[in-house]
CSV table of C-alpha atoms and ligand atoms in Angstrom, one decimal:
chain,number,residue,atom,x,y,z
A,365,MET,CA,-0.1,0.0,-0.2
A,366,PRO,CA,1.4,3.5,-0.8
A,367,ASP,CA,1.8,5.8,1.7
A,368,THR,CA,-0.5,8.8,1.2
A,369,PRO,CA,0.0,12.2,2.5
A,370,GLN,CA,-2.4,10.9,5.7
A,371,THR,CA,0.4,9.1,7.0
A,372,PRO,CA,1.0,10.3,10.8
A,373,LEU,CA,4.3,11.7,10.6
A,374,THR,CA,7.7,9.5,11.9
A,375,PRO,CA,10.0,11.7,14.4
A,376,THR,CA,12.4,11.4,11.3
A,377,ASP,CA,9.4,13.1,9.3
A,378,GLU,CA,9.0,15.8,12.1
A,379,ALA,CA,12.8,17.0,11.9
A,380,VAL,CA,13.0,16.8,8.2
A,381,LEU,CA,10.0,18.7,8.0
A,382,GLN,CA,11.6,21.4,10.3
A,383,GLU,CA,14.6,21.5,8.1
A,384,ALA,CA,12.2,21.7,5.0
A,385,ARG,CA,10.1,25.1,7.1
A,386,ARG,CA,13.5,26.6,7.8
A,387,ARG,CA,14.9,26.6,4.2
A,388,SER,CA,11.6,27.3,2.8
A,389,ARG,CA,11.4,30.4,3.7
A,390,ARG,CA,14.1,31.6,1.2
A,391,SER,CA,14.7,29.1,-1.9
A,392,PHE,CA,14.2,25.6,-1.5
A,393,LEU,CA,9.8,25.9,-2.2
A,394,VAL,CA,7.5,28.6,-1.8
A,395,GLY,CA,6.0,28.5,1.2
A,396,GLY,CA,5.3,26.3,4.3
A,397,THR,CA,2.2,24.4,2.9
A,398,ALA,CA,4.3,23.7,-0.8
A,399,ALA,CA,7.1,22.2,1.4
A,400,LEU,CA,5.0,20.2,3.6
A,401,ALA,CA,2.7,18.9,0.7
A,402,GLY,CA,5.9,18.6,-1.4
A,403,LEU,CA,7.5,16.3,1.1
A,404,LEU,CA,4.9,14.2,1.9
A,405,GLY,CA,4.6,13.8,-1.8
A,406,TRP,CA,7.9,12.8,-2.0
A,407,ARG,CA,8.1,10.3,0.2
A,408,TRP,CA,4.5,8.9,-1.4
A,409,LEU,CA,6.3,8.7,-4.6
A,410,SER,CA,9.3,7.2,-2.9
A,411,THR,CA,6.9,4.2,-2.2
A,412,GLY,CA,8.6,1.0,-2.6
A,413,SER,CA,12.2,2.3,-3.2
A,414,GLU,CA,13.2,1.8,1.0
A,415,ALA,CA,15.6,-0.6,-0.5
A,416,ASP,CA,16.8,1.3,-2.6
A,417,GLY,CA,18.0,3.2,0.8
A,418,LEU,CA,16.2,6.7,-0.3
A,419,SER,CA,15.8,7.8,3.2
A,420,GLY,CA,19.2,9.0,3.1
A,421,PRO,CA,18.5,11.6,-0.2
A,422,LEU,CA,15.7,12.4,1.6
A,423,ARG,CA,17.6,14.5,3.6
A,424,THR,CA,20.0,15.4,0.7
A,425,VAL,CA,17.2,16.7,-1.1
A,426,LEU,CA,17.0,19.8,1.3
A,427,ASP,CA,20.7,20.5,0.1
A,428,ALA,CA,20.6,20.0,-3.5
A,429,ASN,CA,17.3,19.6,-4.6
A,430,ALA,CA,18.7,19.2,-8.3
A,431,ARG,CA,21.7,16.6,-7.4
A,432,VAL,CA,19.2,13.9,-5.8
A,433,ALA,CA,17.1,14.7,-9.0
A,434,GLY,CA,19.1,13.6,-11.3
A,435,ARG,CA,20.3,10.6,-8.7
A,436,TYR,CA,16.6,9.6,-7.9
A,437,PHE,CA,15.3,9.6,-11.6
A,438,SER,CA,18.4,7.8,-13.0
A,439,PRO,CA,17.5,4.8,-15.7
A,440,THR,CA,18.2,2.6,-12.9
A,441,HIS,CA,15.3,3.9,-10.4
A,442,LEU,CA,12.0,2.5,-12.5
A,443,ALA,CA,8.4,3.8,-10.9
A,444,PRO,CA,6.9,0.5,-10.2
A,445,GLU,CA,4.4,-1.2,-12.8
A,446,PHE,CA,1.1,-3.2,-12.6
A,447,ALA,CA,-1.3,-5.8,-14.0
A,448,ARG,CA,-2.8,-4.8,-16.7
A,449,SER,CA,-5.9,-5.3,-15.2
A,450,ARG,CA,-5.4,-3.1,-12.7
A,451,ALA,CA,-5.7,-0.2,-14.9
A,452,ARG,CA,-8.7,2.3,-14.7
A,453,ARG,CA,-9.5,5.9,-16.9
A,454,PRO,CA,-8.3,8.5,-14.6
A,455,ARG,CA,-10.1,11.6,-13.7
A,456,ALA,CA,-9.7,14.5,-16.8
A,457,ASN,CA,-7.4,16.5,-14.7
A,458,GLY,CA,-6.4,19.8,-15.8
A,459,SER,CA,-7.5,21.3,-19.2
A,460,VAL,CA,-5.2,24.4,-19.7
A,461,GLY,CA,-3.8,24.4,-23.3
A,462,LEU,CA,-6.5,22.3,-24.3
A,463,ASP,CA,-9.4,24.9,-25.4
A,464,GLU,CA,-8.6,25.4,-29.1
A,465,GLU,CA,-10.6,23.0,-31.5
A,466,LEU,CA,-8.0,20.0,-32.7
A,467,ASP,CA,-7.7,19.0,-35.9
A,468,PRO,CA,-5.9,15.8,-35.8
A,469,ALA,CA,-5.1,15.1,-39.2
A,470,ALA,CA,-3.5,18.7,-39.1
A,471,TRP,CA,-1.6,18.2,-35.9
A,472,ARG,CA,2.4,18.2,-36.0
A,473,LEU,CA,4.8,17.5,-33.2
A,474,ARG,CA,7.2,20.5,-34.0
A,475,VAL,CA,10.5,19.8,-32.0
A,476,THR,CA,13.2,23.0,-32.6
A,477,PRO,CA,16.6,21.1,-32.4
A,478,ALA,CA,19.1,22.4,-29.7
A,479,GLY,CA,21.0,25.5,-30.6
A,480,GLY,CA,18.6,25.8,-33.6
A,481,THR,CA,15.3,28.1,-34.7
A,482,ILE,CA,13.8,26.1,-37.0
A,483,PRO,CA,11.6,23.1,-35.8
A,484,ARG,CA,11.3,19.8,-37.4
A,485,GLU,CA,7.6,18.7,-37.9
A,486,PHE,CA,6.1,15.1,-37.1
A,487,THR,CA,3.2,13.7,-37.6
A,488,LEU,CA,2.0,11.3,-35.3
A,489,ALA,CA,2.3,8.3,-38.0
A,490,GLU,CA,5.9,9.6,-37.6
A,491,LEU,CA,6.1,8.6,-33.9
A,492,GLN,CA,4.0,5.9,-34.1
A,493,ALA,CA,6.7,3.8,-36.5
A,494,LEU,CA,9.1,4.3,-33.9
A,495,PRO,CA,9.6,1.6,-31.1
A,496,ARG,CA,6.2,0.8,-29.1
A,497,VAL,CA,6.3,0.7,-25.7
A,498,GLU,CA,3.6,-0.1,-23.0
A,499,MET,CA,3.3,0.5,-19.3
A,500,THR,CA,1.0,0.0,-16.8
A,501,THR,CA,2.2,2.7,-13.8
A,502,GLU,CA,0.3,5.1,-11.3
A,503,LEU,CA,-0.3,8.5,-12.5
A,504,LYS,CA,0.1,10.3,-8.8
A,505,CYS,CA,-1.4,13.9,-9.0
A,506,ILE,CA,-0.1,16.7,-6.9
A,507,GLU,CA,-3.9,17.2,-5.1
A,508,GLY,CA,-3.3,13.6,-3.6
A,509,TRP,CA,-5.2,10.9,-5.9
A,510,SER,CA,-4.0,8.7,-7.7
A,511,THR,CA,-4.8,6.0,-11.3
A,512,ILE,CA,-3.0,2.9,-12.6
A,513,VAL,CA,-3.0,3.4,-16.2
A,514,THR,CA,-1.8,2.0,-19.2
A,515,TRP,CA,-0.1,3.9,-22.0
A,516,ALA,CA,1.6,3.4,-24.6
A,517,GLY,CA,3.9,5.3,-26.8
A,518,VAL,CA,7.3,6.2,-27.7
A,519,ARG,CA,9.8,6.2,-25.5
A,520,PHE,CA,11.3,9.7,-25.6
A,521,ALA,CA,15.0,8.4,-25.8
A,522,ASP,CA,13.9,6.5,-28.3
A,523,PHE,CA,12.8,9.4,-30.4
A,524,LEU,CA,16.3,11.1,-29.8
A,525,ALA,CA,18.4,8.5,-30.3
A,526,ARG,CA,16.4,8.3,-33.7
A,527,TYR,CA,16.0,11.9,-34.5
A,528,PRO,CA,19.1,13.7,-33.2
A,529,LEU,CA,17.9,16.5,-32.7
A,530,ALA,CA,19.3,17.0,-29.3
A,531,SER,CA,22.2,15.6,-27.8
A,532,ALA,CA,22.0,13.4,-24.4
A,533,ALA,CA,24.1,16.2,-23.0
A,534,ALA,CA,21.5,19.2,-23.6
A,535,PRO,CA,20.3,20.4,-20.2
A,536,PHE,CA,16.5,21.0,-20.3
A,537,VAL,CA,13.8,20.3,-22.3
A,538,HIS,CA,10.5,22.3,-22.9
A,539,LEU,CA,7.4,20.9,-24.0
A,540,THR,CA,4.2,23.8,-24.5
A,541,THR,CA,1.2,22.8,-26.2
A,542,PRO,CA,0.0,23.8,-29.5
A,543,ASP,CA,-1.6,27.7,-27.8
A,544,GLU,CA,2.1,27.6,-25.6
A,545,ALA,CA,-0.8,27.9,-22.6
A,546,TYR,CA,0.5,25.4,-20.6
A,547,PHE,CA,4.2,24.3,-20.3
A,548,VAL,CA,6.7,21.9,-18.7
A,549,GLY,CA,10.1,21.9,-18.5
A,550,LEU,CA,12.2,18.8,-17.5
A,551,ASP,CA,15.8,17.5,-17.1
A,552,MET,CA,17.1,15.8,-19.9
A,553,ALA,CA,18.1,12.7,-17.0
A,554,SER,CA,14.2,12.9,-16.6
A,555,ALA,CA,13.5,13.2,-20.2
A,556,LEU,CA,15.6,10.3,-21.0
A,557,HIS,CA,14.5,7.5,-18.1
A,558,PRO,CA,13.0,4.9,-20.1
A,559,GLN,CA,9.6,5.3,-18.7
A,560,THR,CA,9.0,9.1,-20.2
A,561,LEU,CA,7.2,7.8,-23.2
A,562,LEU,CA,5.6,10.5,-25.6
A,563,CYS,CA,2.0,8.5,-25.4
A,564,TYR,CA,-0.8,8.1,-27.6
A,565,GLU,CA,-2.8,5.6,-26.0
A,566,MET,CA,-4.8,5.1,-22.9
A,567,ASN,CA,-5.8,1.9,-21.8
A,568,GLY,CA,-5.7,0.3,-25.0
A,569,GLN,CA,-7.5,3.3,-27.0
A,570,PRO,CA,-5.9,6.4,-28.7
A,571,LEU,CA,-5.9,9.5,-26.3
A,572,THR,CA,-9.3,11.2,-25.9
A,573,ALA,CA,-9.1,14.7,-26.0
A,574,GLU,CA,-9.7,15.7,-22.6
A,575,HIS,CA,-6.3,12.8,-21.7
A,576,GLY,CA,-4.6,14.8,-24.2
A,577,ALA,CA,-4.7,13.6,-27.6
A,578,PRO,CA,-3.0,13.5,-30.0
A,579,LEU,CA,0.2,13.3,-28.3
A,580,ARG,CA,0.6,14.0,-24.4
A,581,LEU,CA,4.0,13.2,-22.1
A,582,VAL,CA,3.8,10.0,-19.4
A,583,THR,CA,6.2,9.9,-16.4
A,584,PRO,CA,5.3,8.0,-13.4
A,585,VAL,CA,8.4,9.4,-11.5
A,586,LYS,CA,7.0,12.8,-12.1
A,587,TYR,CA,3.6,14.2,-10.8
A,588,GLY,CA,0.8,14.5,-13.0
A,589,ILE,CA,1.9,18.4,-13.3
A,590,LYS,CA,4.4,17.1,-15.6
A,591,GLN,CA,2.4,15.2,-17.4
A,592,ILE,CA,1.7,17.3,-20.4
A,593,LYS,CA,-1.2,16.6,-22.3
A,594,ARG,CA,-1.7,17.8,-26.2
A,595,LEU,CA,2.1,18.4,-26.6
A,596,GLY,CA,3.1,20.5,-29.8
A,597,HIS,CA,6.4,21.8,-29.4
A,598,ILE,CA,9.6,20.5,-27.6
A,599,ARG,CA,12.4,22.8,-27.5
A,600,PHE,CA,15.8,22.4,-25.8
A,601,PRO,CA,17.2,25.5,-24.0
A,602,ALA,CA,20.2,25.9,-22.6
A,603,GLN,CA,18.7,27.8,-19.2
A,604,ARG,CA,15.9,25.8,-17.1
A,605,PRO,CA,12.8,26.5,-19.2
A,606,PRO,CA,9.8,28.1,-17.5
A,607,ASP,CA,6.8,25.7,-16.0
A,608,TYR,CA,3.2,25.9,-15.4
A,609,TRP,CA,3.5,25.2,-12.3
A,610,ALA,CA,6.7,26.1,-11.0
A,611,ALA,CA,5.6,29.4,-11.5
A,612,ARG,CA,2.7,28.6,-9.1
A,613,GLY,CA,5.0,27.7,-6.1
A,614,TYR,CA,5.5,23.6,-7.1
A,615,ASP,CA,8.7,22.2,-6.8
A,616,TRP,CA,10.4,22.4,-10.4
A,617,TYR,CA,11.3,19.0,-10.6
A,618,ALA,CA,7.9,17.8,-9.1
A,619,GLY,CA,8.9,14.6,-8.3
A,620,LEU,CA,10.4,14.6,-4.9
B,2171,MTE,N1,-2.6,20.8,-21.5
B,2171,MTE,C1,-2.3,20.6,-19.8
B,2171,MTE,N2,-1.4,19.2,-19.5
B,2171,MTE,C2,-1.9,18.5,-18.3
B,2171,MTE,C3,-2.5,19.2,-17.3
B,2171,MTE,C4,-3.6,20.6,-17.8
B,2171,MTE,O1,-3.7,21.5,-17.5
B,2171,MTE,N3,-3.2,20.7,-19.5
B,2171,MTE,N4,-2.7,18.9,-16.0
B,2171,MTE,C5,-1.9,18.2,-15.3
B,2171,MTE,C6,-2.4,17.7,-14.2
B,2171,MTE,S1,-1.9,18.5,-13.2
B,2171,MTE,C7,-2.5,16.2,-14.3
B,2171,MTE,S2,-2.8,15.5,-12.5
B,2171,MTE,C8,-2.7,15.3,-15.3
B,2171,MTE,C9,-3.5,14.8,-15.4
B,2171,MTE,O2,-3.6,13.9,-16.6
B,2171,MTE,P1,-5.6,13.4,-17.2
B,2171,MTE,O3,-6.0,14.2,-17.1
B,2171,MTE,O4,-5.2,12.5,-18.0
B,2171,MTE,O5,-5.6,12.3,-15.6
B,2171,MTE,O6,-2.3,16.5,-16.4
B,2171,MTE,C10,-0.9,17.4,-16.5
B,2171,MTE,N5,-0.9,17.7,-17.8
B,2172,MO,MO1,-2.3,17.0,-10.9
């Protein structure tokens, strides 16, 4: 059973939270509430990883968010997978960037190469021609609910291997809806994680509009806020890109 944010605090948590509160006044997170939610959420996300000795890094996260994120999202740390029979349809949550009508036939994924200015365009068929990966993982919303879902798509790592528009050394990935209203920033290690998919299917069916048709991001080592629906444009900026929910006080890495 996953820990939930309702789990009573252990003495260790208390100490960690105290430390977080102290640091949150400056730069760790915006506001004590966010710090609390972030830390409890981190415990929740790290369920099943106790064997990896992550209680140590839980402390380290308070010292260096980025460093821990790099370790936690390393390709060797996989989010748990479940039997396909346990998959359900999640609630449709968040519709920023989904307002306009979308013509699936006219839709293209635009990808601007690292250091470049002219986007390359991809049809859904081109993306579906790449190796299809299916996984049944838990979609976790930072609001406190989660649903097990079967997703299918192409690994972002496989996409970049086939179309080397950025090297693994590129530091960041910026993903936006076609109208740029919703936007997500990822560090490259998270983007290249083997469970990070450019996803076109949910529970064996093409994505519906409310769940992000024709293409969304899925990455179960991160909260739902990072799993942008209706992808339109991907860029590889040199600086850490803005992020819709990070701009509203949530942790930029959103997996901790
Ligand atoms: N474009 C877009 N993507 C989004 C959001 C959004 O508002 N707009 N909300 C996010 C949040 S907070 C969550 S929890 C998940 C929910 O995915 P679902 O609607 O498929 O369950 O989508 C994420 N992706
Ligand atoms: Mo969410």
